[in-house]
């Protein structure tokens, strides 16, 4: 089965908000080599004007990819994950992610085309404050599904 191009324009949302915790931020910061004290110490973050520890900018990939996986793993999508290659990712922030955030996520399938036996898929995941609906970050991704 090839990638189902009829799903361009579809959207998928996480069923429950993604809860951002201090330890998750610290663990992610350590894994990417982010050493700023504001990722680990609430006092350091508060001195910078934040309510709690702040996540490194690429932390948004965690809830974003969880939401994007709803599309990629959907049987109607026709995507063989073993053939997926990550192409590009871009983060557009309205505000930083901080510990205590509850993030709602919706992935939009914005672009889907086949070229040279491969499928190029562009998704846009909107992360919003689950309590207020305010925008937090938009994650735009391009993946390539290699042909047979």
PDB file of C-alpha atoms in Angstrom:
ATOM      1  CA  UNK A   1       0.000   0.000   0.000  1.00  0.00           C
ATOM      2  CA  UNK A   2       1.336   3.430  -0.857  1.00  0.00           C
ATOM      3  CA  UNK A   3       0.853   6.605   1.146  1.00  0.00           C
ATOM      4  CA  UNK A   4      -2.765   7.738   1.037  1.00  0.00           C
ATOM      5  CA  UNK A   5      -2.714  11.223  -0.513  1.00  0.00           C
ATOM      6  CA  UNK A   6      -6.435  11.624   0.232  1.00  0.00           C
ATOM      7  CA  UNK A   7      -5.497  12.429   3.837  1.00  0.00           C
ATOM      8  CA  UNK A   8      -4.050  15.829   2.921  1.00  0.00           C
ATOM      9  CA  UNK A   9      -5.997  18.308   5.056  1.00  0.00           C
ATOM     10  CA  UNK A  10      -6.761  15.748   7.767  1.00  0.00           C
ATOM     11  CA  UNK A  11      -6.085  16.558  11.404  1.00  0.00           C
ATOM     12  CA  UNK A  12      -5.398  14.476  14.491  1.00  0.00           C
ATOM     13  CA  UNK A  13      -5.490  15.566  18.148  1.00  0.00           C
ATOM     14  CA  UNK A  14      -4.169  14.066  21.357  1.00  0.00           C
ATOM     15  CA  UNK A  15      -7.024  12.785  23.482  1.00  0.00           C
ATOM     16  CA  UNK A  16      -5.598  14.259  26.679  1.00  0.00           C
ATOM     17  CA  UNK A  17      -3.282  17.193  27.367  1.00  0.00           C
ATOM     18  CA  UNK A  18       0.450  16.586  27.571  1.00  0.00           C
ATOM     19  CA  UNK A  19       1.578  17.480  31.102  1.00  0.00           C
ATOM     20  CA  UNK A  20       4.997  19.141  31.246  1.00  0.00           C
ATOM     21  CA  UNK A  21       6.954  18.263  34.361  1.00  0.00           C
ATOM     22  CA  UNK A  22      10.196  19.566  35.833  1.00  0.00           C
ATOM     23  CA  UNK A  23      11.907  16.180  35.649  1.00  0.00           C
ATOM     24  CA  UNK A  24      10.920  15.702  31.995  1.00  0.00           C
ATOM     25  CA  UNK A  25      12.419  19.099  31.162  1.00  0.00           C
ATOM     26  CA  UNK A  26      15.625  18.321  33.094  1.00  0.00           C
ATOM     27  CA  UNK A  27      15.941  14.890  31.487  1.00  0.00           C
ATOM     28  CA  UNK A  28      15.451  16.336  28.005  1.00  0.00           C
ATOM     29  CA  UNK A  29      17.895  19.171  28.694  1.00  0.00           C
ATOM     30  CA  UNK A  30      20.535  16.662  29.795  1.00  0.00           C
ATOM     31  CA  UNK A  31      19.925  14.518  26.713  1.00  0.00           C
ATOM     32  CA  UNK A  32      20.505  17.427  24.319  1.00  0.00           C
ATOM     33  CA  UNK A  33      23.370  18.977  26.283  1.00  0.00           C
ATOM     34  CA  UNK A  34      21.421  22.096  27.320  1.00  0.00           C
ATOM     35  CA  UNK A  35      23.169  23.351  30.445  1.00  0.00           C
ATOM     36  CA  UNK A  36      21.415  26.620  31.319  1.00  0.00           C
ATOM     37  CA  UNK A  37      20.347  26.603  34.989  1.00  0.00           C
ATOM     38  CA  UNK A  38      16.815  27.720  34.031  1.00  0.00           C
ATOM     39  CA  UNK A  39      16.211  24.194  32.647  1.00  0.00           C
ATOM     40  CA  UNK A  40      16.928  22.634  36.059  1.00  0.00           C
ATOM     41  CA  UNK A  41      16.374  25.215  38.790  1.00  0.00           C
ATOM     42  CA  UNK A  42      13.059  26.989  39.339  1.00  0.00           C
ATOM     43  CA  UNK A  43      14.792  29.841  41.172  1.00  0.00           C
ATOM     44  CA  UNK A  44      17.087  30.474  38.205  1.00  0.00           C
ATOM     45  CA  UNK A  45      14.081  30.440  35.862  1.00  0.00           C
ATOM     46  CA  UNK A  46      12.103  32.799  38.117  1.00  0.00           C
ATOM     47  CA  UNK A  47      15.045  35.225  38.159  1.00  0.00           C
ATOM     48  CA  UNK A  48      14.584  35.394  34.378  1.00  0.00           C
ATOM     49  CA  UNK A  49      10.852  36.092  34.765  1.00  0.00           C
ATOM     50  CA  UNK A  50       9.426  32.595  34.180  1.00  0.00           C
ATOM     51  CA  UNK A  51       6.923  30.852  36.439  1.00  0.00           C
ATOM     52  CA  UNK A  52       8.995  27.661  36.608  1.00  0.00           C
ATOM     53  CA  UNK A  53      11.817  25.860  34.817  1.00  0.00           C
ATOM     54  CA  UNK A  54      11.797  26.392  31.058  1.00  0.00           C
ATOM     55  CA  UNK A  55      12.164  23.698  28.436  1.00  0.00           C
ATOM     56  CA  UNK A  56      14.851  23.754  25.764  1.00  0.00           C
ATOM     57  CA  UNK A  57      13.358  24.908  22.465  1.00  0.00           C
ATOM     58  CA  UNK A  58      13.383  21.450  20.903  1.00  0.00           C
ATOM     59  CA  UNK A  59      11.407  19.955  23.828  1.00  0.00           C
ATOM     60  CA  UNK A  60       8.244  20.629  21.810  1.00  0.00           C
ATOM     61  CA  UNK A  61       9.178  17.659  19.642  1.00  0.00           C
ATOM     62  CA  UNK A  62       7.953  15.295  22.391  1.00  0.00           C
ATOM     63  CA  UNK A  63       4.235  16.208  22.412  1.00  0.00           C
ATOM     64  CA  UNK A  64       4.394  17.087  18.722  1.00  0.00           C
ATOM     65  CA  UNK A  65       5.646  13.663  17.652  1.00  0.00           C
ATOM     66  CA  UNK A  66       3.167  11.923  19.946  1.00  0.00           C
ATOM     67  CA  UNK A  67       0.401  13.725  18.108  1.00  0.00           C
ATOM     68  CA  UNK A  68       1.971  13.244  14.671  1.00  0.00           C
ATOM     69  CA  UNK A  69       2.190   9.505  15.429  1.00  0.00           C
ATOM     70  CA  UNK A  70      -1.628   9.359  15.446  1.00  0.00           C
ATOM     71  CA  UNK A  71      -1.476  10.163  11.724  1.00  0.00           C
ATOM     72  CA  UNK A  72       1.619   8.146  10.839  1.00  0.00           C
ATOM     73  CA  UNK A  73       0.357   4.991  12.569  1.00  0.00           C
ATOM     74  CA  UNK A  74      -3.228   5.280  11.303  1.00  0.00           C
ATOM     75  CA  UNK A  75      -4.010   2.269   9.089  1.00  0.00           C
ATOM     76  CA  UNK A  76      -5.569   4.483   6.399  1.00  0.00           C
ATOM     77  CA  UNK A  77      -2.377   6.566   6.081  1.00  0.00           C
ATOM     78  CA  UNK A  78      -0.514   3.782   4.283  1.00  0.00           C
ATOM     79  CA  UNK A  79       2.785   4.742   5.930  1.00  0.00           C
ATOM     80  CA  UNK A  80       5.373   2.037   6.599  1.00  0.00           C
ATOM     81  CA  UNK A  81       7.291   3.617   9.499  1.00  0.00           C
ATOM     82  CA  UNK A  82      10.375   1.525   8.735  1.00  0.00           C
ATOM     83  CA  UNK A  83      10.654   3.514   5.494  1.00  0.00           C
ATOM     84  CA  UNK A  84      10.313   6.967   7.105  1.00  0.00           C
ATOM     85  CA  UNK A  85      13.226   9.404   7.011  1.00  0.00           C
ATOM     86  CA  UNK A  86      13.057  12.666   8.948  1.00  0.00           C
ATOM     87  CA  UNK A  87      13.549  15.586   6.579  1.00  0.00           C
ATOM     88  CA  UNK A  88      13.125  18.889   8.393  1.00  0.00           C
ATOM     89  CA  UNK A  89      11.641  20.405  11.540  1.00  0.00           C
ATOM     90  CA  UNK A  90      10.906  24.009  12.476  1.00  0.00           C
ATOM     91  CA  UNK A  91       9.674  25.486  15.761  1.00  0.00           C
ATOM     92  CA  UNK A  92       7.769  28.777  15.874  1.00  0.00           C
ATOM     93  CA  UNK A  93       7.219  29.898  19.452  1.00  0.00           C
ATOM     94  CA  UNK A  94       4.626  32.254  20.877  1.00  0.00           C
ATOM     95  CA  UNK A  95       6.043  31.674  24.361  1.00  0.00           C
ATOM     96  CA  UNK A  96       8.417  29.208  26.057  1.00  0.00           C
ATOM     97  CA  UNK A  97       7.211  25.901  27.454  1.00  0.00           C
ATOM     98  CA  UNK A  98       7.472  25.837  31.259  1.00  0.00           C
ATOM     99  CA  UNK A  99       6.993  23.136  33.886  1.00  0.00           C
ATOM    100  CA  UNK A 100       3.334  22.935  34.837  1.00  0.00           C
ATOM    101  CA  UNK A 101       2.082  23.539  31.291  1.00  0.00           C
ATOM    102  CA  UNK A 102      -0.713  21.334  30.030  1.00  0.00           C
ATOM    103  CA  UNK A 103      -0.416  21.259  26.254  1.00  0.00           C
ATOM    104  CA  UNK A 104      -3.149  20.323  23.813  1.00  0.00           C
ATOM    105  CA  UNK A 105      -1.849  19.165  20.440  1.00  0.00           C
ATOM    106  CA  UNK A 106      -3.373  18.978  16.977  1.00  0.00           C
ATOM    107  CA  UNK A 107      -1.471  17.761  13.927  1.00  0.00           C
ATOM    108  CA  UNK A 108      -2.550  18.967  10.483  1.00  0.00           C
ATOM    109  CA  UNK A 109      -1.485  17.130   7.320  1.00  0.00           C
ATOM    110  CA  UNK A 110      -0.634  20.198   5.248  1.00  0.00           C
ATOM    111  CA  UNK A 111       1.237  18.723   2.315  1.00  0.00           C
ATOM    112  CA  UNK A 112       1.346  15.263   0.834  1.00  0.00           C
ATOM    113  CA  UNK A 113       2.808  14.445  -2.543  1.00  0.00           C
ATOM    114  CA  UNK A 114       4.629  11.635  -4.277  1.00  0.00           C
ATOM    115  CA  UNK A 115       7.814  12.237  -6.222  1.00  0.00           C
ATOM    116  CA  UNK A 116      10.323   9.786  -7.663  1.00  0.00           C
ATOM    117  CA  UNK A 117       8.696   6.873  -5.883  1.00  0.00           C
ATOM    118  CA  UNK A 118       8.919   8.621  -2.504  1.00  0.00           C
ATOM    119  CA  UNK A 119       6.224  10.429  -0.534  1.00  0.00           C
ATOM    120  CA  UNK A 120       6.923  13.871   0.932  1.00  0.00           C
ATOM    121  CA  UNK A 121       4.671  14.727   3.869  1.00  0.00           C
ATOM    122  CA  UNK A 122       4.481  18.082   5.654  1.00  0.00           C
ATOM    123  CA  UNK A 123       2.704  18.257   8.990  1.00  0.00           C
ATOM    124  CA  UNK A 124       2.014  21.187  11.272  1.00  0.00           C
ATOM    125  CA  UNK A 125       1.370  20.526  14.937  1.00  0.00           C
ATOM    126  CA  UNK A 126      -0.182  23.312  16.973  1.00  0.00           C
ATOM    127  CA  UNK A 127       0.604  23.121  20.696  1.00  0.00           C
ATOM    128  CA  UNK A 128      -1.707  25.254  22.794  1.00  0.00           C
ATOM    129  CA  UNK A 129      -2.319  25.838  26.482  1.00  0.00           C
ATOM    130  CA  UNK A 130      -4.975  23.215  27.262  1.00  0.00           C
ATOM    131  CA  UNK A 131      -6.587  25.475  29.862  1.00  0.00           C
ATOM    132  CA  UNK A 132      -6.744  28.764  27.943  1.00  0.00           C
ATOM    133  CA  UNK A 133      -6.416  27.726  24.298  1.00  0.00           C
ATOM    134  CA  UNK A 134      -3.570  30.223  23.852  1.00  0.00           C
ATOM    135  CA  UNK A 135      -0.918  29.356  21.276  1.00  0.00           C
ATOM    136  CA  UNK A 136       2.419  28.109  22.620  1.00  0.00           C
ATOM    137  CA  UNK A 137       4.393  26.698  19.680  1.00  0.00           C
ATOM    138  CA  UNK A 138       3.875  25.463  16.131  1.00  0.00           C
ATOM    139  CA  UNK A 139       6.030  22.554  14.986  1.00  0.00           C
ATOM    140  CA  UNK A 140       6.301  22.054  11.229  1.00  0.00           C
ATOM    141  CA  UNK A 141       7.818  18.763  10.068  1.00  0.00           C
ATOM    142  CA  UNK A 142       8.667  17.212   6.747  1.00  0.00           C
ATOM    143  CA  UNK A 143       9.111  13.475   6.497  1.00  0.00           C
ATOM    144  CA  UNK A 144       9.991  11.333   3.529  1.00  0.00           C
ATOM    145  CA  UNK A 145       8.518   7.873   3.099  1.00  0.00           C
ATOM    146  CA  UNK A 146      10.978   6.025   0.886  1.00  0.00           C
ATOM    147  CA  UNK A 147       9.539   4.009  -1.955  1.00  0.00           C
ATOM    148  CA  UNK A 148       9.971   0.272  -2.330  1.00  0.00           C
TER     149      UNK A 148
END
